[in-house]
Structures are given as structure tokens and as C-alpha cells.
Amino acid sequence: MISLNYENVCKDYLETPPVELMAKKAKSFYFASVIFSKERLHRVATLYKLCRLIDDCADELRPTDSLNAIQSLLYDLEHPNINTRFNRLVREVEQYGVERRHIKQLVIGANFDSQGRKIENTADLMLYCYRVAGVVGLMMCSLIGVKDESAFPHAIDLGIGMQLTNIARDVKEDAQRGRVYLPKKWDPKLLANSKQTPKELKQQIRELLRLSETYYDSGFRGLSYIPIRPRIVITIAAQLYRHIGIKILQNDCEVLGGRTQLSFFEKVIVALKSAKAIFQGQFWKKGQHEKSLHSSLGHVPGVNL
């Protein structure tokens, strides 16, 4: 059972309807997702609520409580008949086609955070991104009507690209939690207290965003597997995240001076530009997945090895 401490931390949204929660907490994705039908929006928002619960077990508790909460989630996944808030959410998204083994990968990713483990190299980084975001792309497939398994590696890559953008954007916020997701061993206290980004860190952010472009490109090559209406939503949502990275680059990778965000006007511009994708080949033509992008992921669900 999830600890009372966790429920106290999350009481402001555990009872909140999923769509309302996503509108408050995931503004960029909600901005794009209003194109969904009412039923599909509810399903996607319910998955978001589940993912948010898992993330907050890692992010919003003291280390010991966090570890206990994550272990509770793993236990619940192995015992689906236990009637916790978590299992009720899991059972609901299972009705929409989401697999419990995929949710387990997300919880394992959260466990990495709660244990205070470090990213030692690029392979560690890619596996972490798979577990906290790539697998979310995989789970989204069942919610938006994707049937062809050839789409799954592209969905994973789109999630990885978006997570790499998140890591670049949230360097300071993560450092304030004592976490650094960059392979080089930076002192989180130094990053948390700095107002200017060191030159070496700027270069690493550039490399991270360059890597994200590779995964975005692979993700976009899988767009044609998605039914047309959700295809537009996913295109806009991914481009919104991608343009956060572009804005970081335009600001000379100054990531410690403040969190980079898109204004509402910028989001509208990106959405309008994204509409041009309808006239591009990758929006309609199924692309080939590059196996090398998954070479460091191992035998986890959905990968192309």
C-alpha cells in the first residue's frame, strides 16, 4: 500500500479528474491533446495521472519514504488484486490496452531515482530515458489506436527524444534534488547554486540536444503508423518539446539561470508550423527504424535489436 506520507504529498491531485490534472500539470501536452476525442483524451489523461503518481513517489518524498513507496508500487504490480489507488489506476489503463510489464519498466526507472543512483555513461542515460519516457511512448500506442508493432521502436524513440530535452531543460531543478542525469560527474550542489552555466556544461547540453534530434527524427519517421487525428496531436506535442530544446540552444545553453519554457504565443506558432508536416512525406510514409538507436537498451519491451 502507498504510504500515508505519499498520499499527503499528492492529496492536491489524487482526487482530481485526470483531464483536469493534465491541464494543470502538463500544459504543453494538454495544449496539443485538446484535438483528441473526449474519450481518447480521458484515456490519455488517465495514463498521465498514473505516470505522475509514479514520478512523485521518486520526486516528492524523503529518500527513505521514496524507496518504500516505490517498493510498494512494485509489490502492487505483482499483486493486481490488492485494492490500492495505484492498482485501481493500473487496472483502468489495462482496460485501454496498456500492459502491466510496461508500467513496471516505468516504476523501475523511478526506483533508479529513489535509490540515488548515478548516470555513469551514455548507455546508462539511454536506458534511463527508455524507462522513464520511451516506455510511455510504448504505452501510448494502445491508447491512440496504433496496432502495427513496427511502430513501437519509433514510439520509444520519440519518448527518449522528449526526455533528453527534459534533462537539458531541468538541469538546475534536478540538481536541487541532488540529481544529475549527465554522464559527466557534476556536483549537484554546484549546479544548484550556480546562476551561470559553465562552458563545459553548455557543450554537454549541446551534445545532449544533438542526440535528442536523432531520436526525434526516428520518432517522426513512425508518425504514419498513428491514426490521423492522434497523429496530429503527437506531432504537435513532440514539436513543442523539441522547440524547448531549440530555445535552449538559441539562449546559448544557459540552463542554470532559469527554466526554459515556451510562451502561449510560441506554442501557437509551433502548432501552426507543425501543421505543415501534413504535406511532408514522413507524415504519410512508414519509415525504417535504425537498430543502432537501441543497441544499449538490452532486452526490454518494444525495442528493435
PDB file of C-alpha atoms in Angstrom:
ATOM      1  CA  MET A   1       0.000   0.000   0.000  1.00  0.00           C
ATOM      2  CA  ILE A   2       1.244   3.515  -0.803  1.00  0.00           C
ATOM      3  CA  SER A   3       2.378   5.296   2.342  1.00  0.00           C
ATOM      4  CA  LEU A   4       0.209   7.910   4.055  1.00  0.00           C
ATOM      5  CA  ASN A   5       3.105  10.350   3.623  1.00  0.00           C
ATOM      6  CA  TYR A   6       2.859   9.927  -0.129  1.00  0.00           C
ATOM      7  CA  GLU A   7      -0.888  10.483  -0.128  1.00  0.00           C
ATOM      8  CA  ASN A   8      -0.400  13.650   1.923  1.00  0.00           C
ATOM      9  CA  VAL A   9       2.108  14.956  -0.610  1.00  0.00           C
ATOM     10  CA  CYS A  10      -0.234  14.202  -3.516  1.00  0.00           C
ATOM     11  CA  LYS A  11      -3.602  14.932  -1.921  1.00  0.00           C
ATOM     12  CA  ASP A  12      -3.978  18.051  -4.077  1.00  0.00           C
ATOM     13  CA  TYR A  13      -4.385  15.924  -7.191  1.00  0.00           C
ATOM     14  CA  LEU A  14      -5.034  12.271  -6.336  1.00  0.00           C
ATOM     15  CA  GLU A  15      -8.756  13.034  -6.334  1.00  0.00           C
ATOM     16  CA  THR A  16      -8.523  15.403  -9.305  1.00  0.00           C
ATOM     17  CA  PRO A  17     -10.162  14.193 -12.547  1.00  0.00           C
ATOM     18  CA  PRO A  18      -7.441  13.076 -15.000  1.00  0.00           C
ATOM     19  CA  VAL A  19      -8.115  15.672 -17.720  1.00  0.00           C
ATOM     20  CA  GLU A  20      -8.175  18.497 -15.181  1.00  0.00           C
ATOM     21  CA  LEU A  21      -4.895  17.246 -13.709  1.00  0.00           C
ATOM     22  CA  MET A  22      -3.202  17.097 -17.105  1.00  0.00           C
ATOM     23  CA  ALA A  23      -4.416  20.612 -17.940  1.00  0.00           C
ATOM     24  CA  LYS A  24      -2.757  21.888 -14.737  1.00  0.00           C
ATOM     25  CA  LYS A  25       0.448  19.856 -14.711  1.00  0.00           C
ATOM     26  CA  ALA A  26       1.268  19.022 -18.356  1.00  0.00           C
ATOM     27  CA  LYS A  27       0.438  22.226 -20.181  1.00  0.00           C
ATOM     28  CA  SER A  28       2.393  21.564 -23.384  1.00  0.00           C
ATOM     29  CA  PHE A  29       0.902  18.129 -23.954  1.00  0.00           C
ATOM     30  CA  TYR A  30      -2.583  19.272 -22.957  1.00  0.00           C
ATOM     31  CA  PHE A  31      -2.274  22.184 -25.394  1.00  0.00           C
ATOM     32  CA  ALA A  32      -1.847  19.671 -28.224  1.00  0.00           C
ATOM     33  CA  SER A  33      -4.188  16.979 -26.905  1.00  0.00           C
ATOM     34  CA  VAL A  34      -7.395  19.046 -26.994  1.00  0.00           C
ATOM     35  CA  ILE A  35      -7.712  17.763 -30.584  1.00  0.00           C
ATOM     36  CA  PHE A  36      -8.382  14.269 -29.180  1.00  0.00           C
ATOM     37  CA  SER A  37     -11.928  12.987 -28.897  1.00  0.00           C
ATOM     38  CA  LYS A  38     -13.354  13.297 -25.375  1.00  0.00           C
ATOM     39  CA  GLU A  39     -12.953   9.564 -24.687  1.00  0.00           C
ATOM     40  CA  ARG A  40      -9.389   9.378 -26.019  1.00  0.00           C
ATOM     41  CA  LEU A  41      -8.411  12.485 -24.061  1.00  0.00           C
ATOM     42  CA  HIS A  42      -9.723  10.857 -20.871  1.00  0.00           C
ATOM     43  CA  ARG A  43      -7.728   7.681 -21.543  1.00  0.00           C
ATOM     44  CA  VAL A  44      -4.507   9.562 -22.239  1.00  0.00           C
ATOM     45  CA  ALA A  45      -5.037  11.775 -19.179  1.00  0.00           C
ATOM     46  CA  THR A  46      -5.592   8.681 -17.012  1.00  0.00           C
ATOM     47  CA  LEU A  47      -2.254   7.282 -18.172  1.00  0.00           C
ATOM     48  CA  TYR A  48      -0.699  10.676 -17.384  1.00  0.00           C
ATOM     49  CA  LYS A  49      -2.160  10.525 -13.866  1.00  0.00           C
ATOM     50  CA  LEU A  50      -0.666   7.063 -13.354  1.00  0.00           C
ATOM     51  CA  CYS A  51       2.743   8.222 -14.588  1.00  0.00           C
ATOM     52  CA  ARG A  52       2.546  11.311 -12.391  1.00  0.00           C
ATOM     53  CA  LEU A  53       1.848   9.174  -9.336  1.00  0.00           C
ATOM     54  CA  ILE A  54       4.919   7.042 -10.062  1.00  0.00           C
ATOM     55  CA  ASP A  55       7.118  10.088 -10.699  1.00  0.00           C
ATOM     56  CA  ASP A  56       6.061  11.753  -7.479  1.00  0.00           C
ATOM     57  CA  CYS A  57       6.935   8.658  -5.483  1.00  0.00           C
ATOM     58  CA  ALA A  58      10.511   9.300  -6.610  1.00  0.00           C
ATOM     59  CA  ASP A  59      10.485  13.106  -6.572  1.00  0.00           C
ATOM     60  CA  GLU A  60       8.296  14.357  -3.728  1.00  0.00           C
ATOM     61  CA  LEU A  61       9.268  12.191  -0.761  1.00  0.00           C
ATOM     62  CA  ARG A  62      12.238  11.927   1.565  1.00  0.00           C
ATOM     63  CA  PRO A  63      14.711   9.267   0.338  1.00  0.00           C
ATOM     64  CA  THR A  64      13.609   6.525   2.753  1.00  0.00           C
ATOM     65  CA  ASP A  65       9.907   7.168   2.143  1.00  0.00           C
ATOM     66  CA  SER A  66      10.552   7.262  -1.589  1.00  0.00           C
ATOM     67  CA  LEU A  67      12.250   3.858  -1.574  1.00  0.00           C
ATOM     68  CA  ASN A  68       9.408   2.385   0.480  1.00  0.00           C
ATOM     69  CA  ALA A  69       6.775   3.860  -1.829  1.00  0.00           C
ATOM     70  CA  ILE A  70       8.490   2.538  -4.978  1.00  0.00           C
ATOM     71  CA  GLN A  71       8.783  -0.916  -3.417  1.00  0.00           C
ATOM     72  CA  SER A  72       5.060  -0.724  -2.628  1.00  0.00           C
ATOM     73  CA  LEU A  73       4.313   0.032  -6.276  1.00  0.00           C
ATOM     74  CA  LEU A  74       6.435  -2.897  -7.445  1.00  0.00           C
ATOM     75  CA  TYR A  75       4.656  -5.145  -4.952  1.00  0.00           C
ATOM     76  CA  ASP A  76       1.263  -3.952  -6.173  1.00  0.00           C
ATOM     77  CA  LEU A  77       2.223  -4.677  -9.778  1.00  0.00           C
ATOM     78  CA  GLU A  78       2.964  -8.269  -8.795  1.00  0.00           C
ATOM     79  CA  HIS A  79      -0.316  -8.495  -6.837  1.00  0.00           C
ATOM     80  CA  PRO A  80      -3.008  -6.927  -9.053  1.00  0.00           C
ATOM     81  CA  ASN A  81      -5.879  -7.855  -6.734  1.00  0.00           C
ATOM     82  CA  ILE A  82      -4.667  -5.516  -3.976  1.00  0.00           C
ATOM     83  CA  ASN A  83      -7.081  -2.566  -3.960  1.00  0.00           C
ATOM     84  CA  THR A  84      -4.766   0.467  -3.746  1.00  0.00           C
ATOM     85  CA  ARG A  85      -5.130   3.773  -5.608  1.00  0.00           C
ATOM     86  CA  PHE A  86      -2.215   2.694  -7.751  1.00  0.00           C
ATOM     87  CA  ASN A  87      -3.691  -0.668  -8.693  1.00  0.00           C
ATOM     88  CA  ARG A  88      -7.046   0.924  -9.467  1.00  0.00           C
ATOM     89  CA  LEU A  89      -5.320   3.242 -11.934  1.00  0.00           C
ATOM     90  CA  VAL A  90      -3.313   0.334 -13.353  1.00  0.00           C
ATOM     91  CA  ARG A  91      -6.460  -1.724 -13.863  1.00  0.00           C
ATOM     92  CA  GLU A  92      -8.142   1.168 -15.636  1.00  0.00           C
ATOM     93  CA  VAL A  93      -5.319   1.724 -18.132  1.00  0.00           C
ATOM     94  CA  GLU A  94      -5.067  -2.048 -18.629  1.00  0.00           C
ATOM     95  CA  GLN A  95      -8.644  -1.879 -19.900  1.00  0.00           C
ATOM     96  CA  TYR A  96      -7.344   0.517 -22.566  1.00  0.00           C
ATOM     97  CA  GLY A  97      -4.651  -1.952 -23.669  1.00  0.00           C
ATOM     98  CA  VAL A  98      -1.659  -0.812 -21.578  1.00  0.00           C
ATOM     99  CA  GLU A  99       0.464  -3.750 -20.394  1.00  0.00           C
ATOM    100  CA  ARG A 100       1.473  -4.147 -16.755  1.00  0.00           C
ATOM    101  CA  ARG A 101       5.039  -5.101 -17.775  1.00  0.00           C
ATOM    102  CA  HIS A 102       5.417  -1.687 -19.421  1.00  0.00           C
ATOM    103  CA  ILE A 103       4.250   0.063 -16.264  1.00  0.00           C
ATOM    104  CA  LYS A 104       6.823  -1.976 -14.346  1.00  0.00           C
ATOM    105  CA  GLN A 105       9.603  -0.530 -16.516  1.00  0.00           C
ATOM    106  CA  LEU A 106       8.437   2.962 -15.567  1.00  0.00           C
ATOM    107  CA  VAL A 107       8.484   2.059 -11.864  1.00  0.00           C
ATOM    108  CA  ILE A 108      11.998   0.603 -12.263  1.00  0.00           C
ATOM    109  CA  GLY A 109      13.039   3.957 -13.756  1.00  0.00           C
ATOM    110  CA  ALA A 110      11.571   5.758 -10.752  1.00  0.00           C
ATOM    111  CA  ASN A 111      13.415   3.333  -8.487  1.00  0.00           C
ATOM    112  CA  PHE A 112      16.689   4.420 -10.114  1.00  0.00           C
ATOM    113  CA  ASP A 113      15.889   7.951  -8.938  1.00  0.00           C
ATOM    114  CA  SER A 114      14.792   6.976  -5.442  1.00  0.00           C
ATOM    115  CA  GLN A 115      17.972   4.946  -4.901  1.00  0.00           C
ATOM    116  CA  GLY A 116      20.103   7.981  -5.753  1.00  0.00           C
ATOM    117  CA  ARG A 117      21.996   6.090  -8.457  1.00  0.00           C
ATOM    118  CA  LYS A 118      24.164   7.961 -10.961  1.00  0.00           C
ATOM    119  CA  ILE A 119      24.349   8.024 -14.735  1.00  0.00           C
ATOM    120  CA  GLU A 120      27.850   6.753 -15.482  1.00  0.00           C
ATOM    121  CA  ASN A 121      27.834   6.766 -19.292  1.00  0.00           C
ATOM    122  CA  THR A 122      25.678   7.276 -22.372  1.00  0.00           C
ATOM    123  CA  ALA A 123      24.384   3.691 -22.230  1.00  0.00           C
ATOM    124  CA  ASP A 124      23.087   4.324 -18.689  1.00  0.00           C
ATOM    125  CA  LEU A 125      21.471   7.538 -19.898  1.00  0.00           C
ATOM    126  CA  MET A 126      19.685   5.855 -22.795  1.00  0.00           C
ATOM    127  CA  LEU A 127      18.336   3.014 -20.655  1.00  0.00           C
ATOM    128  CA  TYR A 128      17.134   5.527 -18.068  1.00  0.00           C
ATOM    129  CA  CYS A 129      15.400   7.565 -20.791  1.00  0.00           C
ATOM    130  CA  TYR A 130      13.765   4.402 -22.102  1.00  0.00           C
ATOM    131  CA  ARG A 131      12.389   3.521 -18.675  1.00  0.00           C
ATOM    132  CA  VAL A 132      11.024   6.934 -17.725  1.00  0.00           C
ATOM    133  CA  ALA A 133       9.855   8.116 -21.159  1.00  0.00           C
ATOM    134  CA  GLY A 134      10.432   5.666 -24.009  1.00  0.00           C
ATOM    135  CA  VAL A 135       8.128   3.137 -22.388  1.00  0.00           C
ATOM    136  CA  VAL A 136       5.482   5.871 -22.051  1.00  0.00           C
ATOM    137  CA  GLY A 137       5.556   6.179 -25.837  1.00  0.00           C
ATOM    138  CA  LEU A 138       5.068   2.425 -25.967  1.00  0.00           C
ATOM    139  CA  MET A 139       2.074   2.623 -23.618  1.00  0.00           C
ATOM    140  CA  MET A 140       0.581   5.479 -25.620  1.00  0.00           C
ATOM    141  CA  CYS A 141       0.368   3.259 -28.704  1.00  0.00           C
ATOM    142  CA  SER A 142      -2.546   1.268 -27.317  1.00  0.00           C
ATOM    143  CA  LEU A 143      -4.363   4.455 -26.275  1.00  0.00           C
ATOM    144  CA  ILE A 144      -4.181   6.149 -29.674  1.00  0.00           C
ATOM    145  CA  GLY A 145      -5.044   3.191 -31.859  1.00  0.00           C
ATOM    146  CA  VAL A 146      -1.615   2.009 -33.042  1.00  0.00           C
ATOM    147  CA  LYS A 147      -1.772  -1.690 -33.934  1.00  0.00           C
ATOM    148  CA  ASP A 148       1.355  -2.361 -36.009  1.00  0.00           C
ATOM    149  CA  GLU A 149       4.260  -3.463 -33.786  1.00  0.00           C
ATOM    150  CA  SER A 150       6.674  -1.908 -36.289  1.00  0.00           C
ATOM    151  CA  ALA A 151       5.616   1.421 -34.783  1.00  0.00           C
ATOM    152  CA  PHE A 152       6.799   0.539 -31.284  1.00  0.00           C
ATOM    153  CA  PRO A 153      10.534   1.340 -31.701  1.00  0.00           C
ATOM    154  CA  HIS A 154       9.635   4.742 -33.182  1.00  0.00           C
ATOM    155  CA  ALA A 155       7.279   5.453 -30.267  1.00  0.00           C
ATOM    156  CA  ILE A 156      10.076   4.602 -27.843  1.00  0.00           C
ATOM    157  CA  ASP A 157      12.467   6.927 -29.667  1.00  0.00           C
ATOM    158  CA  LEU A 158      10.045   9.835 -29.593  1.00  0.00           C
ATOM    159  CA  GLY A 159       9.745   9.412 -25.827  1.00  0.00           C
ATOM    160  CA  ILE A 160      13.531   9.250 -25.478  1.00  0.00           C
ATOM    161  CA  GLY A 161      13.956  12.424 -27.535  1.00  0.00           C
ATOM    162  CA  MET A 162      11.477  14.266 -25.332  1.00  0.00           C
ATOM    163  CA  GLN A 163      13.180  13.031 -22.158  1.00  0.00           C
ATOM    164  CA  LEU A 164      16.576  14.228 -23.385  1.00  0.00           C
ATOM    165  CA  THR A 165      15.001  17.655 -23.862  1.00  0.00           C
ATOM    166  CA  ASN A 166      13.592  17.476 -20.329  1.00  0.00           C
ATOM    167  CA  ILE A 167      17.008  16.629 -18.914  1.00  0.00           C
ATOM    168  CA  ALA A 168      18.586  19.589 -20.705  1.00  0.00           C
ATOM    169  CA  ARG A 169      15.849  21.935 -19.504  1.00  0.00           C
ATOM    170  CA  ASP A 170      15.748  20.715 -15.888  1.00  0.00           C
ATOM    171  CA  VAL A 171      19.458  20.573 -15.007  1.00  0.00           C
ATOM    172  CA  LYS A 172      19.094  23.074 -12.170  1.00  0.00           C
ATOM    173  CA  GLU A 173      15.808  21.696 -10.842  1.00  0.00           C
ATOM    174  CA  ASP A 174      17.237  18.169 -10.809  1.00  0.00           C
ATOM    175  CA  ALA A 175      20.444  19.369  -9.135  1.00  0.00           C
ATOM    176  CA  GLN A 176      18.354  20.924  -6.361  1.00  0.00           C
ATOM    177  CA  ARG A 177      17.078  17.383  -5.719  1.00  0.00           C
ATOM    178  CA  GLY A 178      20.665  16.111  -5.658  1.00  0.00           C
ATOM    179  CA  ARG A 179      20.415  14.525  -9.106  1.00  0.00           C
ATOM    180  CA  VAL A 180      22.435  14.891 -12.287  1.00  0.00           C
ATOM    181  CA  TYR A 181      21.471  12.939 -15.398  1.00  0.00           C
ATOM    182  CA  LEU A 182      24.530  13.848 -17.436  1.00  0.00           C
ATOM    183  CA  PRO A 183      27.288  11.231 -17.842  1.00  0.00           C
ATOM    184  CA  LYS A 184      29.996  13.616 -16.611  1.00  0.00           C
ATOM    185  CA  LYS A 185      30.204  13.732 -12.813  1.00  0.00           C
ATOM    186  CA  TRP A 186      28.961  17.213 -11.950  1.00  0.00           C
ATOM    187  CA  ASP A 187      28.493  18.233  -8.328  1.00  0.00           C
ATOM    188  CA  PRO A 188      24.726  18.785  -7.918  1.00  0.00           C
ATOM    189  CA  LYS A 189      25.312  21.347  -5.151  1.00  0.00           C
ATOM    190  CA  LEU A 190      27.492  23.383  -7.506  1.00  0.00           C
ATOM    191  CA  LEU A 191      24.851  23.300 -10.246  1.00  0.00           C
ATOM    192  CA  ALA A 192      22.008  24.041  -7.839  1.00  0.00           C
ATOM    193  CA  ASN A 193      23.732  27.167  -6.521  1.00  0.00           C
ATOM    194  CA  SER A 194      25.100  28.491  -9.818  1.00  0.00           C
ATOM    195  CA  LYS A 195      23.353  31.247 -11.750  1.00  0.00           C
ATOM    196  CA  GLN A 196      25.567  30.934 -14.814  1.00  0.00           C
ATOM    197  CA  THR A 197      26.221  27.786 -16.810  1.00  0.00           C
ATOM    198  CA  PRO A 198      29.887  26.686 -17.100  1.00  0.00           C
ATOM    199  CA  LYS A 199      31.262  26.455 -20.630  1.00  0.00           C
ATOM    200  CA  GLU A 200      31.852  22.707 -20.331  1.00  0.00           C
ATOM    201  CA  LEU A 201      28.270  22.120 -19.210  1.00  0.00           C
ATOM    202  CA  LYS A 202      26.970  24.203 -22.118  1.00  0.00           C
ATOM    203  CA  GLN A 203      28.875  21.965 -24.507  1.00  0.00           C
ATOM    204  CA  GLN A 204      27.411  18.875 -22.873  1.00  0.00           C
ATOM    205  CA  ILE A 205      23.905  20.328 -23.198  1.00  0.00           C
ATOM    206  CA  ARG A 206      24.539  20.940 -26.905  1.00  0.00           C
ATOM    207  CA  GLU A 207      25.605  17.322 -27.327  1.00  0.00           C
ATOM    208  CA  LEU A 208      22.549  16.141 -25.408  1.00  0.00           C
ATOM    209  CA  LEU A 209      20.217  18.167 -27.620  1.00  0.00           C
ATOM    210  CA  ARG A 210      22.031  16.963 -30.733  1.00  0.00           C
ATOM    211  CA  LEU A 211      21.392  13.413 -29.549  1.00  0.00           C
ATOM    212  CA  SER A 212      17.752  14.253 -28.916  1.00  0.00           C
ATOM    213  CA  GLU A 213      17.391  15.329 -32.558  1.00  0.00           C
ATOM    214  CA  THR A 214      18.457  11.849 -33.672  1.00  0.00           C
ATOM    215  CA  TYR A 215      15.696  10.282 -31.581  1.00  0.00           C
ATOM    216  CA  TYR A 216      13.091  12.867 -32.584  1.00  0.00           C
ATOM    217  CA  ASP A 217      13.892  12.124 -36.228  1.00  0.00           C
ATOM    218  CA  SER A 218      13.369   8.402 -35.641  1.00  0.00           C
ATOM    219  CA  GLY A 219      10.140   9.108 -33.783  1.00  0.00           C
ATOM    220  CA  PHE A 220       8.822  11.275 -36.606  1.00  0.00           C
ATOM    221  CA  ARG A 221       9.574   8.500 -39.099  1.00  0.00           C
ATOM    222  CA  GLY A 222       6.953   6.429 -37.286  1.00  0.00           C
ATOM    223  CA  LEU A 223       4.146   9.006 -37.402  1.00  0.00           C
ATOM    224  CA  SER A 224       2.345   7.307 -40.280  1.00  0.00           C
ATOM    225  CA  TYR A 225       1.546   4.297 -38.073  1.00  0.00           C
ATOM    226  CA  ILE A 226      -0.748   6.526 -35.973  1.00  0.00           C
ATOM    227  CA  PRO A 227      -4.388   7.183 -36.959  1.00  0.00           C
ATOM    228  CA  ILE A 228      -4.715  10.649 -38.474  1.00  0.00           C
ATOM    229  CA  ARG A 229      -6.308  12.608 -35.598  1.00  0.00           C
ATOM    230  CA  PRO A 230      -3.934  11.453 -32.834  1.00  0.00           C
ATOM    231  CA  ARG A 231      -1.096  11.699 -35.374  1.00  0.00           C
ATOM    232  CA  ILE A 232      -1.638  15.456 -35.466  1.00  0.00           C
ATOM    233  CA  VAL A 233      -1.705  15.603 -31.648  1.00  0.00           C
ATOM    234  CA  ILE A 234       1.536  13.643 -31.275  1.00  0.00           C
ATOM    235  CA  THR A 235       3.247  15.740 -33.958  1.00  0.00           C
ATOM    236  CA  ILE A 236       2.354  18.990 -32.200  1.00  0.00           C
ATOM    237  CA  ALA A 237       3.218  17.690 -28.706  1.00  0.00           C
ATOM    238  CA  ALA A 238       6.610  16.380 -29.827  1.00  0.00           C
ATOM    239  CA  GLN A 239       7.414  19.586 -31.690  1.00  0.00           C
ATOM    240  CA  LEU A 240       6.544  21.637 -28.606  1.00  0.00           C
ATOM    241  CA  TYR A 241       9.082  19.659 -26.577  1.00  0.00           C
ATOM    242  CA  ARG A 242      11.613  19.784 -29.401  1.00  0.00           C
ATOM    243  CA  HIS A 243      11.303  23.570 -29.598  1.00  0.00           C
ATOM    244  CA  ILE A 244      12.130  23.872 -25.902  1.00  0.00           C
ATOM    245  CA  GLY A 245      15.492  22.371 -26.869  1.00  0.00           C
ATOM    246  CA  ILE A 246      15.772  24.757 -29.818  1.00  0.00           C
ATOM    247  CA  LYS A 247      15.091  27.684 -27.480  1.00  0.00           C
ATOM    248  CA  ILE A 248      17.777  26.426 -25.082  1.00  0.00           C
ATOM    249  CA  LEU A 249      20.255  26.425 -27.980  1.00  0.00           C
ATOM    250  CA  GLN A 250      19.155  29.923 -29.003  1.00  0.00           C
ATOM    251  CA  ASN A 251      19.858  31.042 -25.420  1.00  0.00           C
ATOM    252  CA  ASP A 252      23.420  29.665 -25.654  1.00  0.00           C
ATOM    253  CA  CYS A 253      22.520  26.689 -23.432  1.00  0.00           C
ATOM    254  CA  GLU A 254      22.133  28.882 -20.362  1.00  0.00           C
ATOM    255  CA  VAL A 255      20.252  26.303 -18.282  1.00  0.00           C
ATOM    256  CA  LEU A 256      21.181  27.416 -14.756  1.00  0.00           C
ATOM    257  CA  GLY A 257      19.767  30.928 -14.974  1.00  0.00           C
ATOM    258  CA  GLY A 258      16.145  29.774 -15.172  1.00  0.00           C
ATOM    259  CA  ARG A 259      13.834  27.142 -16.625  1.00  0.00           C
ATOM    260  CA  THR A 260      13.313  27.462 -20.369  1.00  0.00           C
ATOM    261  CA  GLN A 261       9.638  27.476 -21.339  1.00  0.00           C
ATOM    262  CA  LEU A 262       7.562  28.342 -24.386  1.00  0.00           C
ATOM    263  CA  SER A 263       5.067  31.169 -24.085  1.00  0.00           C
ATOM    264  CA  PHE A 264       1.485  30.601 -25.225  1.00  0.00           C
ATOM    265  CA  PHE A 265       2.231  32.625 -28.366  1.00  0.00           C
ATOM    266  CA  GLU A 266       5.294  30.468 -29.083  1.00  0.00           C
ATOM    267  CA  LYS A 267       3.198  27.331 -28.627  1.00  0.00           C
ATOM    268  CA  VAL A 268       0.657  28.612 -31.145  1.00  0.00           C
ATOM    269  CA  ILE A 269       3.431  29.347 -33.656  1.00  0.00           C
ATOM    270  CA  VAL A 270       4.932  25.872 -33.194  1.00  0.00           C
ATOM    271  CA  ALA A 271       1.495  24.275 -33.578  1.00  0.00           C
ATOM    272  CA  LEU A 272       0.850  26.171 -36.813  1.00  0.00           C
ATOM    273  CA  LYS A 273       4.278  25.244 -38.169  1.00  0.00           C
ATOM    274  CA  SER A 274       3.660  21.627 -37.187  1.00  0.00           C
ATOM    275  CA  ALA A 275       0.599  21.627 -39.417  1.00  0.00           C
ATOM    276  CA  LYS A 276       2.978  21.786 -42.381  1.00  0.00           C
ATOM    277  CA  ALA A 277       4.024  18.227 -41.538  1.00  0.00           C
ATOM    278  CA  ILE A 278       0.802  17.078 -43.182  1.00  0.00           C
ATOM    279  CA  PHE A 279       2.415  17.921 -46.508  1.00  0.00           C
ATOM    280  CA  GLN A 280       5.670  16.085 -45.770  1.00  0.00           C
ATOM    281  CA  GLY A 281       6.464  12.500 -46.703  1.00  0.00           C
ATOM    282  CA  GLN A 282       7.231  11.241 -43.182  1.00  0.00           C
ATOM    283  CA  PHE A 283       3.699  12.149 -42.102  1.00  0.00           C
ATOM    284  CA  TRP A 284       2.323   9.582 -44.555  1.00  0.00           C
ATOM    285  CA  LYS A 285       5.130   7.173 -45.425  1.00  0.00           C
ATOM    286  CA  LYS A 286       6.225   4.453 -42.988  1.00  0.00           C
ATOM    287  CA  GLY A 287       9.935   4.786 -42.209  1.00  0.00           C
ATOM    288  CA  GLN A 288      12.558   2.161 -41.432  1.00  0.00           C
ATOM    289  CA  HIS A 289      13.826   2.013 -37.858  1.00  0.00           C
ATOM    290  CA  GLU A 290      17.568   2.212 -37.225  1.00  0.00           C
ATOM    291  CA  LYS A 291      18.524  -0.673 -34.925  1.00  0.00           C
ATOM    292  CA  SER A 292      21.658   1.047 -33.642  1.00  0.00           C
ATOM    293  CA  LEU A 293      19.479   3.502 -31.692  1.00  0.00           C
ATOM    294  CA  HIS A 294      18.506   0.639 -29.366  1.00  0.00           C
ATOM    295  CA  SER A 295      21.883  -1.070 -29.099  1.00  0.00           C
ATOM    296  CA  SER A 296      22.376  -0.014 -25.467  1.00  0.00           C
ATOM    297  CA  LEU A 297      18.851  -0.800 -24.242  1.00  0.00           C
ATOM    298  CA  GLY A 298      19.088  -4.563 -23.866  1.00  0.00           C
ATOM    299  CA  HIS A 299      16.102  -6.885 -23.951  1.00  0.00           C
ATOM    300  CA  VAL A 300      13.371  -4.598 -22.662  1.00  0.00           C
ATOM    301  CA  PRO A 301       9.857  -4.472 -24.160  1.00  0.00           C
ATOM    302  CA  GLY A 302       9.357  -2.953 -27.605  1.00  0.00           C
ATOM    303  CA  VAL A 303      12.976  -2.410 -28.641  1.00  0.00           C
ATOM    304  CA  ASN A 304      14.449  -3.186 -32.050  1.00  0.00           C
ATOM    305  CA  LEU A 305      17.537  -5.376 -31.575  1.00  0.00           C
TER     306      LEU A 305
END
